[in-house]
Amino acid sequence: MARLVMKFGGTSVADLDRIRNVARHVKREVDAGHEVAVVVSAMAGQTNTLVGYCRDAAPLHDAREYDAVVASGEQVTSGLLAIALQEMGVNARSWQGWQIPIRTDESHGAARIREIDGAVLIERLKQGQVAVVAGFQGLAPDNRISTLGRGGSDTSAVAIAAAIQADRCDIYTDVDGVYTTDPRIVPKARRLDRIAFEEMLEMASLGAKVLQVRSVEMAMVHGVRTFVRSSFDDPDAPQTGKDGLPPGTLICDEDELVEQQVVTGIAFAKDEAQISIRNVADKPGVAASVFGPLSDANINVDMIVQNISPDGKTTDITFTVPESEYDRALKVLEDRREAIGFAALEGARDVVKVSVIGIGMRSHAGVAAQCFRGLAEKGINIRAITTSEIKISVLIDSAYTELAVRTLHSLYGLDG
Ligand code: ASP
Ligand code: MG
């Protein structure tokens, strides 16, 4: 017997037929003797509709009322799934975030979970009742409903799994796992059987949209084994894959990885823009004068490259920001042209950050050199480079995205 959290995303609960299908998945686990808590998203498209209502009602609206409105999508699906389960003879009840409660901070619209007392849920699970929890929502310190930011029900699921000490958190979604790269770009991409938390965190932050980044952080911190699988599998098919699991990807501690490859995946992020500041003084305080105001304006800076000055007088600084913040970032800097003291401000929107990821890099030399050589052979120019222990990122012209990703994918032996 195991204790499981099963999470179903919006496409999996898009209508009543699909909700019944979800109920069959849940019933299968209950019949196998497991204790089950379910976390659901709103029906596909519903959250967008609700967000749209708020915007139409008033472009600048009270974030607490926004939360009251958008949290309702999950209230509906949690209740409907409980009904569908009861209809199949499964003992189940719905739980809203405030009922458990899932306590969050005060940032309405983008709240972070602070704590969940799992005691009541555990007691009910032990009595054989399925808990159907509304994802995405919680209770803020002001005693009002909060929501966790778009895609937040992944984080709800992992947080519930940590709170009830679940053996596994199963994420049922519209893809059957995590791939070595986006299969739409590289048809030879392979599904990974397992991936380490750290690697998944990089993949998710760098553009692989399977899970909300925060949910992976949370899984890593609490050691929640997380299994990504397709909700379109036949619920009644025997679960006979590896470890008694169907096709999917287990996100786990690196100790649990069986065969470790040097490179696990290639991710890419198109929503980057590059900014270069020419001829700033090469003296203490200049970087602070550039990045301080950007940070004050809440603009996230990612890759940063500063040249060694040839004459000890001036240098160039290049960095990236989210494309959506590009215009704002240029304005912040232009407004401070005098204070920073630069000759020119240049930028490019049509850039992409391609990243090679793998914990095996820690113990293998030459991975970066191989990447640069591979791109050079295809005539792809690298604008900026950053590395960490387990990843190498290069900024290139977005026209070369597919070529670069395909080249690196086969270079590191990932083609299936
Ligand atoms: N329904 C919410 C959204 O669309 C939360 C989620 O689905 O994870 O962002
Ligand atoms: Mg989602």
Short mmCIF file of N, CA, C and O in Angstrom, two decimals, residues 298-353:
data_model
loop_
_atom_site.label_atom_id
_atom_site.label_comp_id
_atom_site.label_asym_id
_atom_site.label_seq_id
_atom_site.Cartn_x
_atom_site.Cartn_y
_atom_site.Cartn_z
N ASN A 298 12.13 45.67 -10.95
CA ASN A 298 11.63 44.29 -10.98
C ASN A 298 11.87 43.59 -12.30
O ASN A 298 11.07 42.77 -12.74
N ILE A 299 12.96 43.94 -12.97
CA ILE A 299 13.29 43.28 -14.23
C ILE A 299 14.36 42.23 -13.94
O ILE A 299 15.41 42.54 -13.38
N ASN A 300 14.05 41.01 -14.33
CA ASN A 300 14.94 39.89 -14.07
C ASN A 300 16.05 39.84 -15.10
O ASN A 300 15.80 39.68 -16.28
N VAL A 301 17.28 39.94 -14.65
CA VAL A 301 18.40 39.85 -15.58
C VAL A 301 18.94 38.43 -15.52
O VAL A 301 19.04 37.84 -14.45
N ASP A 302 19.26 37.87 -16.69
CA ASP A 302 19.69 36.48 -16.70
C ASP A 302 21.18 36.35 -17.01
O ASP A 302 22.02 36.45 -16.13
N MET A 303 21.55 36.19 -18.27
CA MET A 303 22.96 36.01 -18.60
C MET A 303 23.66 37.38 -18.50
O MET A 303 23.11 38.37 -18.94
N ILE A 304 24.84 37.42 -17.94
CA ILE A 304 25.60 38.68 -17.89
C ILE A 304 27.03 38.42 -18.36
O ILE A 304 27.67 37.49 -17.90
N VAL A 305 27.48 39.22 -19.31
CA VAL A 305 28.85 39.10 -19.80
C VAL A 305 29.49 40.47 -19.73
O VAL A 305 28.93 41.45 -20.22
N GLN A 306 30.65 40.56 -19.11
CA GLN A 306 31.38 41.83 -19.14
C GLN A 306 32.78 41.57 -19.68
O GLN A 306 33.46 40.66 -19.24
N ASN A 307 33.17 42.38 -20.62
CA ASN A 307 34.51 42.20 -21.20
C ASN A 307 35.59 42.74 -20.27
O ASN A 307 35.35 43.66 -19.50
N ILE A 308 36.78 42.17 -20.40
CA ILE A 308 37.95 42.77 -19.77
C ILE A 308 38.29 43.98 -20.64
O ILE A 308 38.35 43.87 -21.86
N SER A 309 38.49 45.12 -20.01
CA SER A 309 38.72 46.31 -20.80
C SER A 309 40.12 46.30 -21.42
O SER A 309 41.09 45.97 -20.75
N PRO A 310 40.22 46.61 -22.70
CA PRO A 310 41.54 46.56 -23.35
C PRO A 310 42.48 47.63 -22.82
O PRO A 310 43.69 47.42 -22.72
N ASP A 311 41.93 48.80 -22.45
CA ASP A 311 42.80 49.90 -22.06
C ASP A 311 42.65 50.29 -20.59
O ASP A 311 43.20 51.27 -20.13
N GLY A 312 41.86 49.49 -19.86
CA GLY A 312 41.66 49.80 -18.45
C GLY A 312 40.73 50.99 -18.23
O GLY A 312 40.54 51.44 -17.11
N LYS A 313 40.16 51.52 -19.30
CA LYS A 313 39.31 52.70 -19.15
C LYS A 313 37.83 52.39 -19.34
O LYS A 313 37.00 52.71 -18.51
N THR A 314 37.52 51.77 -20.49
CA THR A 314 36.10 51.48 -20.74
C THR A 314 35.91 50.03 -21.14
O THR A 314 36.84 49.36 -21.57
N THR A 315 34.67 49.59 -20.98
CA THR A 315 34.35 48.20 -21.31
C THR A 315 32.91 48.11 -21.78
O THR A 315 32.19 49.11 -21.80
N ASP A 316 32.48 46.90 -22.20
CA ASP A 316 31.09 46.67 -22.62
C ASP A 316 30.45 45.68 -21.66
O ASP A 316 31.11 44.76 -21.19
N ILE A 317 29.15 45.87 -21.42
CA ILE A 317 28.40 44.89 -20.63
C ILE A 317 27.24 44.40 -21.48
O ILE A 317 26.50 45.22 -22.05
N THR A 318 27.10 43.08 -21.58
CA THR A 318 25.97 42.50 -22.30
C THR A 318 25.18 41.62 -21.35
O THR A 318 25.77 40.92 -20.53
N PHE A 319 23.86 41.68 -21.45
CA PHE A 319 23.04 40.81 -20.59
C PHE A 319 21.71 40.54 -21.26
O PHE A 319 21.39 41.14 -22.29
N THR A 320 20.96 39.60 -20.70
CA THR A 320 19.64 39.31 -21.26
C THR A 320 18.55 39.59 -20.23
O THR A 320 18.78 39.51 -19.03
N VAL A 321 17.38 39.93 -20.76
CA VAL A 321 16.18 40.14 -19.94
C VAL A 321 15.04 39.40 -20.64
O VAL A 321 15.15 39.09 -21.83
N PRO A 322 13.93 39.14 -19.94
CA PRO A 322 12.78 38.54 -20.64
C PRO A 322 12.34 39.47 -21.76
O PRO A 322 12.35 40.70 -21.58
N GLU A 323 11.95 38.90 -22.89
CA GLU A 323 11.59 39.73 -24.03
C GLU A 323 10.48 40.72 -23.68
O GLU A 323 10.47 41.86 -24.14
N SER A 324 9.57 40.28 -22.82
CA SER A 324 8.44 41.14 -22.45
C SER A 324 8.90 42.38 -21.67
O SER A 324 8.17 43.35 -21.55
N GLU A 325 10.11 42.33 -21.12
CA GLU A 325 10.62 43.46 -20.33
C GLU A 325 11.62 44.31 -21.13
O GLU A 325 12.20 45.25 -20.59
N TYR A 326 11.84 43.94 -22.39
CA TYR A 326 12.89 44.57 -23.19
C TYR A 326 12.73 46.09 -23.27
O TYR A 326 13.64 46.85 -22.93
N ASP A 327 11.56 46.55 -23.68
CA ASP A 327 11.35 47.98 -23.85
C ASP A 327 11.52 48.74 -22.53
O ASP A 327 12.13 49.80 -22.48
N ARG A 328 10.97 48.12 -21.48
CA ARG A 328 11.04 48.76 -20.18
C ARG A 328 12.50 48.85 -19.72
O ARG A 328 12.93 49.87 -19.18
N ALA A 329 13.26 47.78 -19.95
CA ALA A 329 14.67 47.76 -19.53
C ALA A 329 15.46 48.85 -20.27
O ALA A 329 16.23 49.58 -19.66
N LEU A 330 15.22 48.98 -21.58
CA LEU A 330 15.92 50.02 -22.35
C LEU A 330 15.60 51.40 -21.79
O LEU A 330 16.46 52.25 -21.65
N LYS A 331 14.33 51.59 -21.44
CA LYS A 331 13.91 52.90 -20.93
C LYS A 331 14.59 53.20 -19.60
O LYS A 331 15.09 54.31 -19.38
N VAL A 332 14.59 52.19 -18.71
CA VAL A 332 15.25 52.37 -17.39
C VAL A 332 16.69 52.80 -17.58
O VAL A 332 17.18 53.72 -16.91
N LEU A 333 17.40 52.18 -18.53
CA LEU A 333 18.81 52.49 -18.74
C LEU A 333 18.99 53.85 -19.42
O LEU A 333 19.84 54.65 -19.05
N GLU A 334 18.15 54.09 -20.43
CA GLU A 334 18.24 55.36 -21.16
C GLU A 334 18.02 56.52 -20.19
O GLU A 334 18.75 57.52 -20.24
N ASP A 335 17.06 56.37 -19.29
CA ASP A 335 16.78 57.41 -18.30
C ASP A 335 17.99 57.69 -17.40
O ASP A 335 18.06 58.74 -16.77
N ARG A 336 18.90 56.71 -17.32
CA ARG A 336 20.06 56.89 -16.44
C ARG A 336 21.36 57.02 -17.21
O ARG A 336 22.44 56.74 -16.69
N ARG A 337 21.25 57.40 -18.46
CA ARG A 337 22.43 57.47 -19.32
C ARG A 337 23.55 58.29 -18.67
O ARG A 337 24.70 57.89 -18.62
N GLU A 338 23.19 59.45 -18.12
CA GLU A 338 24.19 60.33 -17.48
C GLU A 338 24.86 59.62 -16.31
O GLU A 338 26.08 59.54 -16.23
N ALA A 339 24.00 59.12 -15.41
CA ALA A 339 24.52 58.52 -14.17
C ALA A 339 25.41 57.32 -14.46
O ALA A 339 26.46 57.14 -13.84
N ILE A 340 24.98 56.46 -15.40
CA ILE A 340 25.79 55.28 -15.71
C ILE A 340 27.00 55.68 -16.56
O ILE A 340 28.11 55.22 -16.33
N GLY A 341 26.76 56.55 -17.51
CA GLY A 341 27.83 57.04 -18.37
C GLY A 341 28.24 56.04 -19.43
O GLY A 341 29.29 55.42 -19.34
N PHE A 342 27.38 55.84 -20.44
CA PHE A 342 27.74 54.92 -21.53
C PHE A 342 27.67 55.62 -22.87
O PHE A 342 27.01 56.66 -23.01
N ALA A 343 28.33 55.02 -23.88
CA ALA A 343 28.36 55.65 -25.20
C ALA A 343 27.13 55.26 -26.01
O ALA A 343 26.55 56.09 -26.71
N ALA A 344 26.74 53.99 -25.93
CA ALA A 344 25.61 53.54 -26.74
C ALA A 344 24.90 52.37 -26.07
O ALA A 344 25.49 51.62 -25.30
N LEU A 345 23.63 52.27 -26.41
CA LEU A 345 22.79 51.20 -25.90
C LEU A 345 22.32 50.42 -27.12
O LEU A 345 21.74 50.99 -28.03
N GLU A 346 22.60 49.11 -27.15
CA GLU A 346 22.17 48.30 -28.29
C GLU A 346 21.39 47.11 -27.78
O GLU A 346 21.54 46.71 -26.64
N GLY A 347 20.61 46.53 -28.69
CA GLY A 347 19.85 45.37 -28.23
C GLY A 347 19.34 44.52 -29.37
O GLY A 347 19.41 44.93 -30.54
N ALA A 348 18.85 43.35 -29.04
CA ALA A 348 18.26 42.45 -30.03
C ALA A 348 17.19 41.62 -29.36
O ALA A 348 17.36 41.13 -28.26
N ARG A 349 16.07 41.53 -30.06
CA ARG A 349 14.97 40.72 -29.53
C ARG A 349 15.01 39.30 -30.07
O ARG A 349 14.52 38.37 -29.44
N ASP A 350 15.53 39.16 -31.28
CA ASP A 350 15.44 37.86 -31.96
C ASP A 350 16.60 36.94 -31.57
O ASP A 350 17.38 36.52 -32.40
N VAL A 351 16.69 36.68 -30.28
CA VAL A 351 17.73 35.78 -29.79
C VAL A 351 17.08 34.64 -29.01
O VAL A 351 15.95 34.77 -28.53
N VAL A 352 17.79 33.55 -28.88
CA VAL A 352 17.28 32.41 -28.13
C VAL A 352 18.41 31.86 -27.27
O VAL A 352 19.57 31.93 -27.66
N LYS A 353 18.03 31.40 -26.09
CA LYS A 353 19.05 30.80 -25.22
C LYS A 353 18.89 29.28 -25.29
O LYS A 353 17.83 28.74 -24.98
#
